[in-house]
């Protein structure tokens, strides 16, 4: 038993050191580390929010990034972030203006990654913000550098106003027009390139409608050269369109090459787009018609076992249905196929493979056949799965008290906020319990901190067993304090649970010679929220304060009991 306790203690200490190390990394990072939920509200903020925004972390929690931006900036960034969040993709280098608590503006660069729970459900983003306002910057030198780059760029660059006049052109574009820059600036585009006027007019219209502007190609008047043109809308700080920024690149050689390669289009697609590892082909209806000899070596399937749809029989049962759905979708839409599945290798057992395919279509768009590849990704996939598990463990550790294995204070507050909002919406009762071990300091002084830790673990285990419903939660709130949330529980139910908890702790009979009860006992404070009775309560912190007052009454009245305190109406 002693060895087990020592091992458990060592594990607890190691985990505590790891958590402290992670906390030090976060708090001493030069950038601001944050987390937001699916609604974009901050759920975590490092102390760097003070330096960047002039606001303490608790002043940030519950707000959205857009609450600290000017209105026009919030609209711009909000639209961008909505598109990013809809795709559940990482982002980096998102620059945005923020208003500090003192009213000054700060330029921030944001980066983040999506977060998912153990069920794969999207739960928000974790990211960092970097202060760009403090970067060393020589404006005149930077302007000179930008002008030099603009002037000598190996592409035609220009800025065109909304009346379709050239405001600035670089040397390359002026030379292309057979003029000097001074002879072009201020003149109408139509005086030099009338053929691109419809393209520019269409681009302006899309800019006014806040639509994306497509790339375009156009031939020069001499018909000898073809240019690729990329157009971006330029805007005033108010958001109003000020003109068009245009870049033109000579793609004549590329167009000639494209024409030569058109006859070998299928070969080009197979070599460049697929870069096949182990090739296979299928008929338009998805039946395998041919496989490489290497396919047998990697999958363990003979050619005959892989043809038609017989290969499906060797797929892991969990992967078979999703694979069929993906394959059927590709057959119907002609979209590329890309799946990761497990094959049953005759010698190796289950082996992860990546299967990809693209259709070969004729001039009318009809599928002639499918070209595919199979790639052994077993080792990479195993490593990927290990990393996913490791990340999930870290997520759990961040929410869990290392000593008692109960949810920690941060997780408790998060759950309480959720249950409080649910209780307000559904008009259901919500009970909160504050729990404190009686004379615990005396226990530690008498028996030592190792025994104190063991006592905390035993009490935590008893508290967890006392709550029978999966919706109930008990957490370590700090030191010898615990807290519990009982959704859908009225005063009568909360009192029954509190009494049951008291009896459970007493029944353990943990010796405590420095207590007047001669054994370990607890005191509880209980409060119950009901939205129709407590309309003045708008914040879950009021529940904690009231439950804490009830706990105080229990201690004042002799401990080893519970008291119930009413919330204000």
Coordinates of C-alpha atoms in Angstrom, one line a residue:
X1 CA 0.0 0.0 0.0
X2 CA 2.9 2.3 0.8
X3 CA 4.5 1.7 -2.6
X4 CA 1.3 2.4 -4.3
X5 CA 0.9 5.7 -2.4
X6 CA 4.4 6.6 -3.2
X7 CA 3.9 5.9 -6.9
X8 CA 0.7 7.8 -6.9
X9 CA 2.3 10.7 -5.0
X10 CA 5.2 10.8 -7.5
X11 CA 2.8 10.8 -10.4
X12 CA 0.9 13.6 -8.8
X13 CA 4.0 15.7 -8.3
X14 CA 5.2 15.1 -11.8
X15 CA 1.8 16.1 -13.2
X16 CA 1.8 19.2 -11.0
X17 CA 5.2 20.2 -12.2
X18 CA 4.1 19.7 -15.8
X19 CA 1.0 21.9 -15.2
X20 CA 3.1 24.6 -13.5
X21 CA 5.5 24.5 -16.4
X22 CA 2.7 24.9 -18.9
X23 CA 1.3 27.7 -16.9
X24 CA 4.7 29.5 -16.8
X25 CA 5.0 29.1 -20.6
X26 CA 1.6 30.7 -21.1
X27 CA 2.1 33.6 -18.6
X28 CA 5.7 34.4 -19.6
X29 CA 5.0 34.2 -23.4
X30 CA 5.7 37.5 -25.1
X31 CA 2.4 37.1 -27.1
X32 CA -1.2 37.1 -25.8
X33 CA -2.6 33.5 -25.6
X34 CA -6.4 33.1 -25.7
X35 CA -9.2 30.7 -26.3
X36 CA -12.7 31.5 -27.7
X37 CA -15.8 29.2 -27.8
X38 CA -18.0 28.5 -30.8
X39 CA -19.8 31.8 -30.3
X40 CA -16.5 33.7 -30.5
X41 CA -16.5 34.6 -26.7
X42 CA -13.2 34.5 -24.8
X43 CA -13.1 31.5 -22.4
X44 CA -9.4 32.0 -21.5
X45 CA -7.0 34.9 -21.5
X46 CA -3.4 35.1 -20.5
X47 CA -2.2 38.0 -18.5
X48 CA -0.8 39.6 -21.7
X49 CA -4.2 41.1 -22.3
X50 CA -3.1 43.8 -19.8
X51 CA -0.2 44.8 -22.0
X52 CA -2.1 44.6 -25.4
X53 CA -5.6 45.9 -24.4
X54 CA -5.0 47.4 -21.0
X55 CA -7.6 45.0 -19.6
X56 CA -7.3 42.3 -17.0
X57 CA -8.1 38.7 -18.1
X58 CA -11.4 38.6 -16.3
X59 CA -12.4 41.8 -18.1
X60 CA -11.9 40.0 -21.4
X61 CA -13.5 36.6 -20.5
X62 CA -17.1 36.4 -21.9
X63 CA -16.4 39.2 -24.5
X64 CA -15.7 38.7 -28.2
X65 CA -12.6 40.1 -30.0
X66 CA -15.0 42.4 -31.9
X67 CA -16.1 44.1 -28.6
X68 CA -12.6 45.7 -28.5
X69 CA -12.5 46.9 -32.2
X70 CA -13.8 50.0 -33.9
X71 CA -17.2 49.4 -35.5
X72 CA -15.9 49.3 -39.1
X73 CA -12.9 47.0 -38.1
X74 CA -15.2 44.7 -36.2
X75 CA -17.4 44.4 -39.3
X76 CA -14.4 43.7 -41.6
X77 CA -12.7 41.2 -39.3
X78 CA -16.0 39.6 -38.3
X79 CA -16.7 38.7 -41.9
X80 CA -13.3 37.2 -42.4
X81 CA -13.4 35.2 -39.1
X82 CA -16.9 33.9 -39.9
X83 CA -15.6 32.4 -43.2
X84 CA -12.6 30.9 -41.3
X85 CA -14.7 29.4 -38.5
X86 CA -17.2 28.0 -41.0
X87 CA -14.4 25.9 -42.6
X88 CA -12.9 25.0 -39.2
X89 CA -9.4 25.8 -40.5
X90 CA -6.3 27.4 -38.9
X91 CA -5.5 31.0 -39.7
X92 CA -2.4 33.2 -39.3
X93 CA -1.4 36.8 -39.9
X94 CA -4.9 38.3 -39.5
X95 CA -4.2 42.0 -38.7
X96 CA -6.8 44.0 -36.8
X97 CA -7.1 47.3 -35.0
X98 CA -8.1 47.2 -31.4
X99 CA -9.1 49.9 -28.9
X100 CA -7.3 49.8 -25.6
X101 CA -8.9 50.6 -22.3
X102 CA -7.4 54.1 -22.4
X103 CA -9.0 54.8 -25.8
X104 CA -5.7 54.4 -27.8
X105 CA -5.5 52.1 -30.8
X106 CA -3.2 49.1 -31.1
X107 CA -2.4 47.0 -34.2
X108 CA -2.6 43.3 -33.5
X109 CA -1.7 40.3 -35.6
X110 CA -3.8 37.2 -34.7
X111 CA -3.2 33.5 -35.4
X112 CA -5.2 30.5 -34.3
X113 CA -6.1 26.8 -34.6
X114 CA -9.5 25.2 -34.2
X115 CA -10.3 23.1 -31.1
X116 CA -12.4 19.9 -31.1
X117 CA -13.6 17.8 -28.2
X118 CA -13.1 14.0 -27.8
X119 CA -16.2 13.4 -30.0
X120 CA -14.7 15.6 -32.8
X121 CA -17.2 18.4 -32.2
X122 CA -15.9 21.9 -32.9
X123 CA -15.6 23.9 -29.6
X124 CA -13.8 27.1 -30.7
X125 CA -10.3 28.4 -31.3
X126 CA -7.0 28.7 -29.4
X127 CA -4.6 31.3 -30.6
X128 CA -2.1 34.1 -30.0
X129 CA -2.1 37.8 -30.6
X130 CA 1.0 39.8 -31.4
X131 CA 1.4 43.5 -30.9
X132 CA 2.6 45.0 -34.2
X133 CA 2.5 48.6 -32.9
X134 CA 5.7 48.2 -31.0
X135 CA 7.8 46.7 -33.8
X136 CA 10.8 48.8 -34.8
X137 CA 10.0 50.7 -38.0
X138 CA 11.7 53.4 -40.0
X139 CA 8.9 54.9 -42.1
X140 CA 11.1 56.8 -44.6
X141 CA 13.4 53.9 -45.2
X142 CA 10.5 51.5 -45.6
X143 CA 8.8 53.9 -48.0
X144 CA 11.9 54.1 -50.1
X145 CA 12.2 50.3 -50.1
X146 CA 8.6 49.8 -51.2
X147 CA 8.9 52.4 -54.0
X148 CA 12.0 50.7 -55.2
X149 CA 10.3 47.3 -55.2
X150 CA 7.2 48.7 -56.9
X151 CA 9.2 50.5 -59.6
X152 CA 11.5 47.6 -60.5
X153 CA 9.1 44.7 -60.1
X154 CA 9.2 42.3 -63.1
X155 CA 5.5 42.7 -63.6
X156 CA 3.1 45.4 -64.7
X157 CA 1.8 47.2 -61.6
X158 CA -0.6 50.1 -61.5
X159 CA -3.3 51.8 -59.4
X160 CA -6.4 52.9 -61.3
X161 CA -9.1 55.3 -59.8
X162 CA -12.8 54.8 -60.1
X163 CA -12.9 57.0 -63.2
X164 CA -10.5 54.5 -64.8
X165 CA -7.5 56.8 -64.9
X166 CA -4.0 55.6 -64.2
X167 CA -2.8 57.2 -60.9
X168 CA 0.5 55.4 -60.8
X169 CA 2.2 52.8 -63.1
X170 CA 5.6 51.2 -62.6
X171 CA 8.5 51.1 -65.1
X172 CA 7.6 47.7 -66.4
X173 CA 4.0 48.7 -67.4
X174 CA 5.1 52.0 -68.8
X175 CA 7.7 50.2 -71.0
X176 CA 5.1 47.7 -72.0
X177 CA 2.9 50.6 -73.3
X178 CA 5.9 52.2 -75.0
X179 CA 5.8 55.2 -72.8
X180 CA 7.5 56.8 -69.8
X181 CA 5.7 56.7 -66.4
X182 CA 5.1 60.5 -66.6
X183 CA 3.3 60.0 -69.9
X184 CA 0.9 57.5 -68.5
X185 CA 0.1 58.7 -65.0
X186 CA -3.1 60.7 -64.9
X187 CA -4.3 59.5 -68.3
X188 CA -7.3 57.3 -69.2
X189 CA -6.7 53.6 -69.4
X190 CA -8.7 53.6 -72.6
X191 CA -6.0 55.7 -74.3
X192 CA -3.6 52.8 -74.0
X193 CA -5.5 49.5 -73.5
X194 CA -9.1 50.0 -74.5
X195 CA -9.6 46.2 -74.6
X196 CA -9.4 45.8 -70.8
X197 CA -12.0 48.5 -70.0
X198 CA -14.9 45.9 -69.8
X199 CA -12.7 43.8 -67.3
X200 CA -12.0 46.9 -65.2
X201 CA -15.7 48.0 -65.2
X202 CA -16.8 44.5 -64.1
X203 CA -14.1 44.5 -61.4
X204 CA -15.4 47.9 -60.0
X205 CA -18.9 46.6 -60.0
X206 CA -17.9 43.6 -57.9
X207 CA -15.9 45.8 -55.6
X208 CA -18.9 48.0 -55.0
X209 CA -20.9 44.8 -54.2
X210 CA -18.1 43.5 -51.9
X211 CA -17.8 40.5 -54.2
X212 CA -14.5 38.8 -55.0
X213 CA -12.9 39.9 -58.3
X214 CA -11.9 37.0 -60.6
X215 CA -8.5 36.8 -62.3
X216 CA -8.5 37.6 -66.0
X217 CA -6.5 37.1 -69.2
X218 CA -6.2 39.4 -72.1
X219 CA -4.1 39.7 -75.3
X220 CA -2.1 42.9 -76.0
X221 CA -3.2 44.9 -79.0
X222 CA -0.4 43.4 -81.1
X223 CA -1.9 39.9 -80.4
X224 CA 1.6 38.6 -79.8
X225 CA 1.5 38.5 -76.0
X226 CA -1.1 37.3 -73.5
X227 CA -1.2 38.7 -69.9
X228 CA -2.6 37.4 -66.7
X229 CA -4.3 40.1 -64.7
X230 CA -5.0 40.0 -61.0
X231 CA -7.2 42.8 -59.6
X232 CA -7.8 43.8 -56.0
X233 CA -10.2 46.5 -54.7
X234 CA -8.5 49.4 -52.8
X235 CA -10.6 51.1 -50.1
X236 CA -10.5 54.1 -47.9
X237 CA -10.5 53.5 -44.1
X238 CA -14.3 54.0 -44.2
X239 CA -14.6 51.0 -46.5
X240 CA -15.5 53.1 -49.6
X241 CA -13.9 51.9 -52.9
X242 CA -11.0 54.2 -53.9
X243 CA -9.9 52.3 -57.0
X244 CA -8.3 49.2 -58.3
X245 CA -4.8 47.7 -57.7
X246 CA -3.8 45.8 -60.8
X247 CA -0.9 43.4 -61.4
X248 CA -0.1 42.1 -64.9
X249 CA 2.1 39.2 -65.7
X250 CA 3.2 38.0 -69.2
X251 CA 2.0 34.4 -69.6
X252 CA 2.6 34.2 -73.4
X253 CA 5.2 31.4 -73.0
X254 CA 2.9 29.6 -70.6
X255 CA -0.1 29.8 -73.0
X256 CA 2.1 28.3 -75.8
X257 CA 3.2 25.5 -73.5
X258 CA -0.4 24.9 -72.4
X259 CA -1.4 24.5 -76.0
X260 CA 1.3 22.0 -76.7
X261 CA 0.3 20.0 -73.6
X262 CA -3.4 20.0 -74.4
X263 CA -3.1 16.9 -76.5
X264 CA -1.5 15.0 -73.5
X265 CA -3.9 16.4 -70.9
X266 CA -4.6 13.1 -69.2
X267 CA -0.9 12.3 -68.8
X268 CA -0.4 15.7 -67.4
X269 CA -3.2 15.2 -64.8
X270 CA -1.9 11.8 -63.7
X271 CA 1.7 12.9 -63.3
X272 CA 1.2 16.3 -61.8
X273 CA -2.1 16.2 -59.9
X274 CA -2.0 12.6 -58.6
X275 CA 1.8 11.8 -58.6
X276 CA 0.7 8.1 -58.2
X277 CA 2.4 5.8 -55.8
X278 CA 0.6 2.6 -56.6
X279 CA -1.7 3.2 -59.6
X280 CA -5.1 1.6 -60.2
X281 CA -8.0 2.2 -62.6
X282 CA -11.7 1.9 -62.4
X283 CA -14.6 2.0 -64.8
X284 CA -17.0 5.0 -64.9
X285 CA -19.4 3.1 -62.5
X286 CA -16.5 2.5 -60.0
X287 CA -15.6 -1.1 -60.6
X288 CA -11.8 -1.7 -60.3
X289 CA -10.4 -2.7 -63.7
X290 CA -6.7 -2.9 -63.1
X291 CA -4.2 -2.6 -60.3
X292 CA -0.4 -2.4 -60.2
X293 CA 1.6 -5.5 -59.1
X294 CA 2.8 -3.4 -56.1
X295 CA -0.8 -3.2 -54.9
X296 CA -0.6 -6.8 -53.7
X297 CA 2.7 -6.1 -51.8
X298 CA 1.2 -3.2 -49.9
X299 CA -2.3 -4.4 -49.3
X300 CA -1.8 -8.2 -49.4
X301 CA -4.6 -8.4 -52.0
X302 CA -4.1 -10.3 -55.2
X303 CA -5.2 -8.7 -58.4
X304 CA -8.3 -10.9 -58.6
X305 CA -9.2 -10.1 -55.0
X306 CA -9.1 -6.4 -55.8
X307 CA -11.0 -6.2 -59.1
X308 CA -14.6 -5.0 -59.4
X309 CA -15.8 -4.3 -55.9
X310 CA -14.3 -7.3 -54.1
X311 CA -11.7 -5.0 -52.4
X312 CA -14.5 -3.7 -50.2
X313 CA -14.6 -7.0 -48.4
X314 CA -11.2 -6.5 -46.9
X315 CA -11.9 -3.0 -45.5
X316 CA -12.3 -2.5 -41.7
X317 CA -16.0 -2.6 -40.7
X318 CA -15.8 0.9 -39.3
X319 CA -14.4 2.3 -42.5
X320 CA -16.6 0.4 -45.1
X321 CA -19.7 2.5 -44.9
X322 CA -18.0 5.9 -44.9
X323 CA -15.8 4.7 -47.9
X324 CA -18.8 3.6 -49.8
X325 CA -20.5 7.0 -49.2
X326 CA -17.4 8.9 -50.4
X327 CA -16.9 6.7 -53.5
X328 CA -20.6 7.0 -54.4
X329 CA -20.4 10.8 -54.0
X330 CA -17.4 11.0 -56.3
X331 CA -19.1 8.8 -58.9
X332 CA -22.1 11.1 -58.9
X333 CA -20.4 14.5 -58.8
X334 CA -17.1 13.6 -60.5
X335 CA -15.3 15.1 -57.5
X336 CA -11.9 13.6 -56.6
X337 CA -11.8 10.8 -54.1
X338 CA -9.5 11.0 -51.1
X339 CA -10.0 8.6 -48.2
X340 CA -7.9 7.0 -45.4
X341 CA -9.0 3.5 -44.6
X342 CA -7.8 0.2 -43.1
X343 CA -7.1 -2.8 -45.2
X344 CA -6.8 -6.3 -43.7
X345 CA -3.3 -7.4 -44.8
X346 CA -3.0 -11.2 -44.9
X347 CA 0.3 -11.0 -42.8
X348 CA 0.4 -7.6 -41.1
X349 CA -3.2 -7.3 -40.0
X350 CA -5.0 -3.9 -40.3
X351 CA -2.9 -1.5 -42.4
X352 CA -3.8 2.2 -43.0
X353 CA -3.9 3.2 -46.6
X354 CA -4.7 6.5 -48.4
X355 CA -6.8 6.0 -51.5
X356 CA -7.1 8.8 -54.1
X357 CA -8.7 9.0 -57.5
X358 CA -9.7 11.5 -60.2
X359 CA -12.0 11.0 -63.2
X360 CA -10.8 11.1 -66.8
X361 CA -13.5 13.0 -68.8
X362 CA -14.0 13.5 -72.5
X363 CA -14.8 16.8 -74.3
X364 CA -18.5 16.4 -73.4
X365 CA -17.7 16.0 -69.7
X366 CA -18.5 12.3 -69.6
X367 CA -16.3 10.1 -67.3
X368 CA -14.3 7.6 -69.4
X369 CA -12.5 6.0 -66.4
X370 CA -11.0 6.7 -63.0
X371 CA -7.3 6.9 -62.3
X372 CA -6.3 6.3 -58.7
X373 CA -3.5 5.6 -56.3
X374 CA -3.0 3.7 -53.1
X375 CA -0.4 4.8 -50.6
X376 CA 0.8 3.1 -47.4
X377 CA 0.3 5.6 -44.6
X378 CA 0.3 3.2 -41.7
X379 CA 3.2 4.6 -39.7
X380 CA 2.1 8.2 -40.3
X381 CA -1.4 7.4 -39.3
X382 CA -0.4 5.7 -36.1
X383 CA 1.7 8.7 -35.1
X384 CA -1.2 11.0 -36.0
X385 CA -3.6 9.0 -33.8
X386 CA -1.0 9.1 -30.9
X387 CA -0.8 12.9 -31.2
X388 CA -4.6 13.2 -31.2
X389 CA -4.8 11.1 -28.0
X390 CA -1.9 13.1 -26.4
X391 CA -3.7 16.4 -27.2
X392 CA -6.9 15.0 -25.7
X393 CA -5.1 14.0 -22.6
X394 CA -3.6 17.5 -22.3
X395 CA -7.1 19.0 -22.7
X396 CA -8.4 16.8 -19.9
X397 CA -5.4 17.6 -17.7
X398 CA -6.1 21.3 -18.2
X399 CA -9.6 20.9 -16.9
X400 CA -8.8 18.5 -14.1
X401 CA -7.3 18.9 -10.6
X402 CA -4.2 16.8 -10.5
X403 CA -4.6 15.6 -6.9
X404 CA -8.3 14.6 -6.7
X405 CA -8.9 14.0 -10.4
X406 CA -12.0 16.1 -10.1
X407 CA -12.8 19.0 -12.4
X408 CA -10.8 22.1 -11.4
X409 CA -12.1 25.5 -10.5
X410 CA -11.8 26.8 -14.1
X411 CA -13.9 23.9 -15.4
X412 CA -16.4 24.3 -12.6
X413 CA -17.0 28.0 -13.5
X414 CA -17.3 27.1 -17.2
X415 CA -20.0 24.4 -16.4
X416 CA -21.8 26.7 -13.9
X417 CA -22.0 29.5 -16.6
X418 CA -23.5 27.0 -19.0
X419 CA -26.0 25.5 -16.5
X420 CA -27.0 29.0 -15.3
X421 CA -27.9 30.1 -18.8
X422 CA -29.8 26.8 -19.4
X423 CA -31.7 27.3 -16.1
X424 CA -32.7 30.8 -17.2
X425 CA -33.9 29.7 -20.6
X426 CA -35.8 26.6 -19.4
X427 CA -37.0 28.0 -16.0
X428 CA -35.7 24.9 -14.3
X429 CA -34.1 25.0 -10.8
X430 CA -30.4 24.9 -10.3
X431 CA -28.7 24.1 -7.0
X432 CA -25.1 25.0 -6.0
X433 CA -23.3 23.5 -3.1
X434 CA -20.1 24.9 -1.4
X435 CA -18.3 22.2 0.7
X436 CA -15.4 22.7 3.1
X437 CA -13.5 20.0 5.2
X438 CA -13.8 20.9 8.9
X439 CA -10.6 21.8 10.7
X440 CA -8.5 20.7 7.8
X441 CA -5.6 22.9 8.7
X442 CA -5.4 21.2 12.1
X443 CA -5.5 17.8 10.2
X444 CA -2.5 18.8 8.1
X445 CA -0.6 20.1 11.2
X446 CA -1.3 16.9 13.1
X447 CA -0.8 14.2 10.4
X448 CA 1.3 15.9 7.8
X449 CA 0.6 17.0 4.2
X450 CA 0.9 13.6 2.7
X451 CA -1.9 12.4 4.9
X452 CA -3.7 15.6 4.1
X453 CA -3.5 14.9 0.4
X454 CA -4.8 11.3 1.0
X455 CA -7.7 12.8 3.0
X456 CA -8.5 15.2 0.1
X457 CA -8.6 12.2 -2.4
X458 CA -10.8 10.2 -0.1
X459 CA -13.3 13.0 0.4
X460 CA -13.2 13.7 -3.4
X461 CA -14.0 10.1 -4.1
X462 CA -16.9 10.1 -1.6
X463 CA -18.3 13.3 -3.0
X464 CA -18.2 11.9 -6.5
X465 CA -20.0 8.7 -5.5
X466 CA -22.6 10.7 -3.6
X467 CA -23.8 12.4 -6.8
X468 CA -25.8 9.8 -8.7
X469 CA -26.8 11.6 -11.9
X470 CA -24.5 12.1 -14.9
X471 CA -25.5 15.7 -15.1
X472 CA -24.3 16.5 -11.6
X473 CA -20.7 17.8 -11.2
X474 CA -18.5 18.1 -8.2
X475 CA -15.1 20.0 -8.5
X476 CA -12.2 20.9 -6.3
X477 CA -12.6 24.7 -5.8
X478 CA -9.4 25.2 -4.0
X479 CA -7.5 24.0 -0.9
X480 CA -9.9 22.0 1.1
X481 CA -12.9 23.5 -0.6
X482 CA -15.2 21.7 -3.1
X483 CA -18.2 22.8 -5.0
X484 CA -21.1 21.0 -6.7
X485 CA -23.7 21.8 -9.4
X486 CA -27.0 20.0 -9.3
X487 CA -29.1 20.9 -12.4
X488 CA -32.9 20.5 -12.2
X489 CA -32.8 20.3 -8.4
X490 CA -35.0 22.2 -6.1
X491 CA -34.5 23.1 -2.4
X492 CA -35.9 19.8 -1.2
X493 CA -33.8 17.8 -3.6
X494 CA -30.7 19.8 -2.8
X495 CA -31.2 19.3 1.0
X496 CA -31.5 15.6 0.5
X497 CA -28.3 15.5 -1.5
X498 CA -26.5 17.7 1.1
X499 CA -27.6 15.4 3.9
X500 CA -26.5 12.3 2.0
X501 CA -23.1 13.9 1.4
X502 CA -22.8 14.7 5.1
X503 CA -23.6 11.1 6.0
X504 CA -21.2 9.7 3.4
X505 CA -18.3 11.6 4.8
X506 CA -19.1 10.7 8.4
X507 CA -19.5 7.1 7.4
X508 CA -15.9 7.0 6.2
X509 CA -14.7 7.4 9.8
X510 CA -11.4 9.1 8.9
X511 CA -9.7 9.7 12.2
X512 CA -9.2 13.4 13.1
X513 CA -8.0 13.8 16.7
X514 CA -7.8 17.6 16.3
X515 CA -11.5 17.9 15.5
X516 CA -14.2 18.1 18.2
X517 CA -16.0 15.3 16.2
X518 CA -12.9 13.1 16.4
X519 CA -13.2 12.3 12.7
X520 CA -13.2 14.1 9.4
X521 CA -16.4 15.9 8.7
X522 CA -17.6 18.6 6.3
X523 CA -19.7 21.7 6.3
X524 CA -21.9 22.7 3.4
X525 CA -23.6 25.8 2.0
X526 CA -26.6 25.4 -0.3
X527 CA -28.5 27.8 -2.6
X528 CA -31.1 27.2 -5.3
X529 CA -31.8 29.4 -8.3
X530 CA -35.2 29.5 -10.0
X531 CA -35.6 32.2 -12.7
X532 CA -39.2 33.0 -11.9
X533 CA -38.4 33.6 -8.3
X534 CA -35.0 35.3 -8.7
X535 CA -35.4 37.6 -11.6
X536 CA -32.8 40.0 -10.2
X537 CA -30.0 37.4 -10.5
X538 CA -28.2 38.0 -13.8
X539 CA -24.8 36.4 -13.1
X540 CA -23.8 33.0 -11.9
X541 CA -21.3 34.5 -9.4
X542 CA -24.3 35.5 -7.3
X543 CA -25.0 31.8 -6.7
X544 CA -21.5 31.2 -5.6
X545 CA -21.6 34.2 -3.2
X546 CA -24.9 33.0 -1.7
X547 CA -23.8 29.4 -1.3
X548 CA -20.6 30.6 0.3
X549 CA -22.7 32.6 2.8
X550 CA -24.6 29.5 3.6
X551 CA -21.3 27.7 4.2
X552 CA -20.3 30.4 6.6
X553 CA -23.5 29.9 8.6
X554 CA -22.7 26.2 8.8
X555 CA -19.2 26.8 10.1
X556 CA -20.4 29.5 12.6
X557 CA -23.2 27.2 13.9
X558 CA -20.8 24.4 14.8
X559 CA -19.8 22.8 11.5
X560 CA -20.6 19.2 10.4
X561 CA -23.9 20.4 9.0
X562 CA -25.4 22.2 6.0
X563 CA -27.4 25.4 5.7
X564 CA -29.5 26.8 2.9
X565 CA -29.3 30.5 1.9
X566 CA -32.0 32.2 -0.2
X567 CA -31.1 34.2 -3.2
X568 CA -32.5 37.7 -3.4
X569 CA -35.7 38.0 -5.5

